[in-house]
Amino acid sequence: MQPAVTLMSPEEMADPSISAERLLNGPRCTHFTSFDPPFYIVSRYADISDLLRRPHDFLSGHGQGPNFAPAAGVVSDPPTHTFYRKLVQGDFLPGTISSLRARMYSLAETMLDQVADQPAWDIHDALAFPLPVTIICDILGIPTDDIEQFKLWSDAIGAALSAQDPTPYEAEQQRMREYLVALLHERRSTDDDRLLARIARAEQHGVQLTDDEAVGLILQLFVAGNETTTSLITNFVWRMLANGLWQEFCAGNLETQQAITESLRFDPPLLGLFRTTARDLQIGDTPIPANTKILLHYGAGNRDPAVFTQPHVFDVNRPRKNILSFGLGIHVCLGRELARLEAQAALEVLARRFPNLQLEGDGERVAPFLFWGRHKLPVRHTG
């Protein structure tokens, strides 16, 4: 008998590919009742791609986690989503992001200077966490005096997204809201042209955004701008070292973006996101009532054998195909180009300076079941 998908068991938390394989060996649509509220899971690449391109049937505005939440910012449905997306997307276009390239490489060098004389250190703490947090703070116009505090807040928001009971994280979220409200009020009357200040002055239908609307949007950008990139970097290093490919990468024998794409496919930092049915629908043989949550399991879709040859093999030379890790359609990840360039800068500088890295264990997995990455990744450099 096919083992049941649990998503949150120690076995599947330690290796989400187990969930992916079980889903792909099961029905097109799985009813998951071990969460309150229960939800459905789709795992086939074609189904996920189809659902993501049907925003009027599969809504984002009830929250992209398993719990129902009010629509906010870019996690909303048209026409509200269109307004917010237009407000912020210019800061995340490829041309805008490419102007940050030198800054990213310089930051990576500076951060690695701090551990250059240490025989053992942590990839997450030294590089994978501070680099994307600093860059998204630069884009928004948030001071970087205490990025450790920002990371704590960001982790709380990410944990709340997939928690059955999000209340333990409310205090930290409220502290960040209060910090951002004060910053919004300070910037609203200035000529600062960075994103946070522009959001503070933005108007919809001639009415200025409320503090809650502005803060909701900023929090989405802040969390999306660092959590997944941090895990992309740690996943890449961990997988390359574990598979004996790090020195080949350091020698320049692998194309960086092609290898990053395979890392995103094989180890997606975000294992999936939720949509809510707008009406009674059917997927395969499964009827789904209106106002029901559906998990689009990117991790499974990225291993669908109907699309990817030998999907359970980590192949850094795999021909590029459209992966699901950044989503598709109108809600495709705003920061996908930012994440790719940040990862490239971090990994290329790391490879040049530390070609003889070795893992010191497997590190520690990030806690939320929707996310996949390393909260700790200790390494040793032997040369």
C-alpha positions as MATLAB code, in Angstrom:
seq = 'MQPAVTLMSPEEMADPSISAERLLNGPRCTHFTSFDPPFYIVSRYADISDLLRRPHDFLSGHGQGPNFAPAAGVVSDPPTHTFYRKLVQGDFLPGTISSLRARMYSLAETMLDQVADQPAWDIHDALAFPLPVTIICDILGIPTDDIEQFKLWSDAIGAALSAQDPTPYEAEQQRMREYLVALLHERRSTDDDRLLARIARAEQHGVQLTDDEAVGLILQLFVAGNETTTSLITNFVWRMLANGLWQEFCAGNLETQQAITESLRFDPPLLGLFRTTARDLQIGDTPIPANTKILLHYGAGNRDPAVFTQPHVFDVNRPRKNILSFGLGIHVCLGRELARLEAQAALEVLARRFPNLQLEGDGERVAPFLFWGRHKLPVRHTG';
ca = [
       0.000    0.000    0.000;
       1.228    3.493   -0.882;
       2.287    5.313    2.326;
       0.141    8.305    3.196;
       1.445   11.816    2.619;
       1.987   13.538    5.952;
       4.008   16.643    4.884;
       4.982   17.356    8.501;
       6.298   14.018    9.766;
       9.999   13.938   10.757;
      10.695   11.745    7.713;
       9.082   14.089    5.183;
      10.344   17.242    6.884;
      13.891   15.857    6.634;
      13.389   14.993    2.955;
      10.441   16.648    1.153;
      11.169   14.569   -1.936;
       9.443   11.739   -0.065;
       6.243   13.808   -0.042;
       6.730   14.590   -3.724;
       7.158   10.933   -4.702;
       4.142    9.812   -2.686;
       1.996   12.545   -4.211;
       3.094   11.717   -7.740;
       2.340    8.023   -7.162;
      -1.132    8.887   -5.890;
      -4.204   10.566   -7.384;
      -4.045   13.861   -9.257;
      -5.707   15.551   -6.302;
      -5.144   14.439   -2.690;
      -7.441   15.374    0.182;
      -5.250   16.245    3.181;
      -7.226   16.037    6.413;
      -4.398   16.255    8.956;
      -4.599   20.039    9.078;
      -7.321   22.358   10.319;
      -8.760   23.498    7.959;
      -8.280   20.463    5.674;
      -7.064   21.155    2.146;
      -6.423   19.490   -1.188;
      -3.015   18.988   -2.835;
      -2.222   18.990   -6.543;
       1.146   17.597   -7.571;
       1.241   17.178  -11.373;
       3.134   19.802  -13.321;
       0.310   20.265  -15.842;
      -2.320   20.734  -13.129;
      -0.236   23.230  -11.163;
       0.568   25.175  -14.319;
      -3.119   25.216  -15.270;
      -4.316   26.350  -11.831;
      -1.736   29.145  -11.650;
      -3.024   30.494  -14.955;
      -6.655   30.564  -13.789;
      -6.634   33.350  -11.171;
     -10.405   33.860  -11.369;
     -11.098   30.237  -10.412;
      -8.211   29.761   -7.995;
      -7.925   32.854   -5.831;
      -4.868   34.252   -4.069;
      -6.752   36.827   -2.021;
      -7.725   34.478    0.808;
      -4.083   33.910    1.720;
      -1.328   31.843    0.108;
      -0.901   29.702    3.219;
      -3.204   26.981    4.571;
      -5.103   29.423    6.807;
      -7.661   31.875    5.486;
      -6.418   35.462    5.650;
      -7.621   38.836    4.365;
      -6.382   39.970    0.971;
      -3.366   42.268    1.197;
      -0.901   43.810   -1.253;
       0.200   41.512   -4.038;
      -1.477   38.583   -2.241;
      -4.834   39.691   -3.575;
      -6.890   39.272   -6.716;
      -7.463   41.604   -9.677;
      -8.052   44.497   -9.871;
      -6.464   45.139   -6.446;
      -3.534   42.877   -7.281;
      -2.965   44.766  -10.535;
      -2.649   48.064   -8.682;
      -0.125   46.774   -6.141;
       1.901   44.851   -8.702;
       2.207   47.941  -10.906;
       3.223   50.022   -7.878;
       6.263   47.887   -7.045;
       7.257   45.867  -10.103;
       9.591   48.517  -11.561;
      12.041   47.909   -8.714;
      12.254   44.213   -9.595;
      12.584   44.328  -13.386;
      15.752   42.728  -14.824;
      17.273   46.077  -15.846;
      16.761   47.547  -12.376;
      18.100   44.454  -10.658;
      21.194   44.331  -12.878;
      22.181   47.767  -11.576;
      22.650   46.114   -8.145;
      25.153   43.547   -9.427;
      28.295   45.359   -8.258;
      26.728   45.980   -4.848;
      25.908   42.273   -4.454;
      29.410   41.102   -5.333;
      30.969   43.732   -3.056;
      28.751   42.695   -0.153;
      29.608   39.030   -0.678;
      33.327   39.853   -0.582;
      32.954   41.927    2.592;
      30.897   39.291    4.355;
      33.322   36.526    3.515;
      36.223   38.699    4.698;
      34.790   38.247    8.191;
      35.312   34.471    8.109;
      38.411   34.268    5.904;
      40.673   33.390    8.848;
      38.259   30.996   10.539;
      38.716   27.274    9.882;
      35.006   26.570   10.492;
      31.993   28.833   10.099;
      28.364   28.864    8.978;
      27.252   29.555    5.394;
      23.811   30.720    6.539;
      25.027   33.148    9.180;
      27.990   34.537    7.254;
      26.529   34.915    3.762;
      23.208   33.343    2.822;
      21.181   35.294    5.380;
      22.851   38.743    5.518;
      23.282   39.252    1.758;
      19.625   39.105    0.634;
      18.400   40.886    3.777;
      20.806   43.753    3.140;
      19.810   44.009   -0.532;
      16.054   44.050    0.119;
      16.639   46.688    2.816;
      18.560   48.724    0.216;
      15.708   48.420   -2.276;
      13.051   49.364    0.248;
      15.102   52.044    1.978;
      15.149   50.357    5.396;
      18.192   50.966    7.640;
      20.433   47.921    7.998;
      21.640   48.701   11.514;
      20.010   45.607   12.988;
      19.457   42.992   10.322;
      19.459   40.267   12.976;
      16.237   41.776   14.297;
      14.795   41.994   10.778;
      15.601   38.335   10.206;
      13.857   37.369   13.441;
      10.761   39.224   12.296;
      10.931   37.733    8.818;
      11.251   34.211   10.216;
       8.181   34.808   12.398;
       6.128   35.891    9.376;
       7.283   32.878    7.354;
       6.500   30.507   10.225;
       3.046   32.011   10.709;
       2.252   31.458    7.022;
       2.240   27.677    7.352;
       1.430   27.217   11.045;
      -1.797   25.548   12.108;
      -1.816   28.034   14.986;
      -0.126   31.302   13.963;
      -0.791   33.096   17.262;
       2.677   32.399   18.807;
       4.193   34.573   16.080;
       1.848   37.527   16.435;
       3.991   39.454   18.940;
       7.038   39.563   16.643;
       4.870   40.456   13.664;
       3.309   43.286   15.617;
       6.744   44.650   16.571;
       7.752   44.766   12.928;
       4.470   46.435   11.983;
       5.061   49.125   14.591;
       8.616   49.664   13.338;
       7.408   49.990    9.738;
       4.520   52.316   10.584;
       6.949   54.690   12.271;
       9.220   54.514    9.231;
       6.303   55.125    6.845;
       5.233   58.231    8.747;
       8.793   59.503    8.744;
       9.283   58.989    4.994;
       5.851   60.088    3.786;
       6.701   63.791    3.748;
      10.200   63.399    2.277;
      11.421   63.343   -1.322;
      13.030   59.906   -0.778;
      12.507   57.942   -4.004;
      13.174   54.470   -2.609;
      10.372   51.948   -2.579;
       9.180   52.234    1.015;
       8.810   55.999    0.709;
       6.928   55.656   -2.575;
       4.582   53.142   -0.971;
       4.065   55.572    1.914;
       2.923   58.255   -0.552;
       0.961   55.947   -2.884;
      -2.704   56.520   -3.581;
      -5.367   54.173   -4.898;
      -8.379   55.848   -6.534;
      -7.130   59.155   -5.166;
      -6.979   57.893   -1.572;
      -3.696   57.382    0.245;
      -2.937   53.822    1.319;
      -3.712   53.154    4.958;
      -0.890   52.176    7.301;
      -2.160   48.585    7.305;
      -2.248   48.427    3.498;
       1.255   49.876    3.154;
       2.734   47.695    5.898;
       1.116   44.557    4.459;
       2.740   45.205    1.092;
       6.157   45.988    2.585;
       6.100   42.848    4.724;
       5.347   40.717    1.661;
       8.236   42.240   -0.261;
      10.601   41.963    2.683;
       9.889   38.301    3.408;
       9.816   37.289   -0.270;
      13.012   39.280   -0.800;
      15.132   37.304    1.625;
      13.666   34.001    2.856;
      13.717   32.058   -0.399;
      17.070   33.456   -1.560;
      18.701   32.499    1.731;
      17.482   28.936    1.279;
      18.457   28.885   -2.390;
      22.063   29.644   -1.404;
      22.219   27.119    1.455;
      20.461   24.430   -0.592;
      22.853   24.912   -3.483;
      25.998   24.699   -1.340;
      24.673   21.769    0.691;
      23.633   19.750   -2.365;
      26.813   20.473   -4.330;
      29.047   19.520   -1.417;
      26.999   16.425   -0.569;
      27.119   15.263   -4.215;
      30.824   15.936   -4.693;
      30.249   18.710   -7.243;
      31.594   21.728   -5.391;
      35.129   21.607   -6.788;
      33.789   21.172  -10.314;
      31.694   24.292   -9.791;
      34.674   26.152   -8.343;
      36.778   25.169  -11.355;
      34.279   26.909  -13.639;
      33.148   23.698  -15.311;
      29.466   24.358  -14.601;
      27.321   27.198  -15.891;
      26.131   29.068  -12.799;
      22.566   29.907  -13.796;
      21.968   26.439  -15.226;
      23.150   24.922  -11.936;
      20.971   27.381   -9.975;
      17.946   26.344  -12.048;
      18.545   22.689  -11.219;
      18.942   23.568   -7.541;
      15.620   25.443   -7.659;
      13.974   22.438   -9.334;
      15.441   19.774   -7.078;
      15.408   21.727   -3.805;
      12.793   24.492   -4.171;
      13.073   26.918   -1.228;
       9.290   27.241   -1.284;
       7.700   23.807   -1.588;
       4.337   25.225   -2.593;
       1.689   27.882   -2.118;
      -2.052   27.818   -1.653;
      -5.012   29.020   -3.655;
      -8.723   29.088   -2.742;
     -11.472   27.834   -5.049;
     -13.838   30.554   -6.239;
     -16.584   28.039   -7.107;
     -17.286   24.316   -7.103;
     -14.616   22.698   -9.301;
     -13.231   19.316  -10.226;
      -9.632   18.153  -10.666;
      -9.391   14.720  -12.203;
     -11.986   12.589  -10.430;
     -12.027   14.806   -7.343;
     -14.806   17.367   -6.820;
     -13.702   20.366   -4.738;
     -16.213   22.718   -3.123;
     -16.051   26.487   -3.391;
     -14.024   28.331   -0.741;
     -11.619   25.430   -0.240;
      -7.847   25.650    0.078;
      -5.607   23.880   -2.449;
      -1.861   23.412   -2.044;
       0.020   23.651   -5.337;
       3.009   21.458   -4.483;
       5.885   22.925   -6.506;
       8.304   20.351   -5.098;
       6.262   17.526   -6.602;
       5.532   19.323   -9.878;
       9.259   19.912  -10.347;
       9.793   16.129  -10.213;
       6.943   15.129  -12.502;
       8.331   12.423  -14.847;
       5.906   13.575  -17.534;
       8.032   16.732  -17.844;
      11.503   15.972  -16.451;
      13.686   13.032  -17.491;
      15.044   11.157  -14.463;
      13.412   13.719  -12.162;
      14.912   12.341   -8.949;
      18.469   12.821  -10.253;
      20.269   16.069   -9.421;
      21.713   16.967  -12.829;
      23.436   20.357  -13.003;
      23.757   19.968  -16.784;
      20.027   19.352  -17.255;
      18.609   21.264  -20.252;
      16.625   24.239  -19.004;
      12.863   23.891  -18.742;
      10.268   26.019  -17.038;
      10.338   25.066  -13.371;
       7.543   25.889  -10.942;
       9.629   27.254   -8.077;
       8.762   30.909   -8.744;
       5.166   30.236   -9.727;
       3.541   31.221  -13.024;
       0.865   33.551  -14.300;
      -0.117   36.899  -12.798;
       1.299   35.968   -9.388;
       4.719   34.864  -10.652;
       7.343   35.818   -8.075;
       8.321   39.477   -8.354;
      11.785   38.782   -7.002;
      12.816   35.890   -9.244;
      15.496   37.901  -11.090;
      16.704   39.382   -7.802;
      17.001   35.936   -6.215;
      18.923   34.511   -9.165;
      21.423   37.369   -9.279;
      21.946   37.397   -5.504;
      22.563   33.657   -5.541;
      24.976   33.982   -8.461;
      26.977   36.693   -6.700;
      27.117   34.817   -3.411;
      28.032   31.472   -4.969;
      30.631   32.753   -7.406;
      32.456   34.748   -4.729;
      32.226   31.810   -2.315;
      33.567   29.403   -4.950;
      36.518   31.626   -5.812;
      37.525   32.191   -2.216;
      36.709   28.822   -0.647;
      37.222   26.035   -3.209;
      37.996   23.428   -0.536;
      34.821   23.660    1.527;
      33.622   20.612    3.423;
      30.335   20.075    5.208;
      30.332   19.815    8.984;
      27.145   17.770    9.166;
      23.822   18.540    7.482;
      23.060   21.663    9.477;
      19.537   22.501   10.637;
      16.409   22.591    8.503;
      14.194   25.695    8.496;
      11.080   25.028   10.571;
       7.973   25.790    8.430;
       6.771   22.819    6.397;
       6.174   24.978    3.291;
       9.827   26.069    3.188;
      12.913   24.005    2.408;
      16.379   25.195    3.308;
      19.037   25.310    5.994;
      18.752   27.565    9.040;
      22.289   26.460    9.889;
      24.933   25.100    7.492;
      28.338   24.710    9.164;
      31.344   24.231    6.880;
      35.088   23.849    7.147;
      37.696   25.158    4.731;
      40.821   23.038    4.415;
      43.043   25.156    2.224;
];
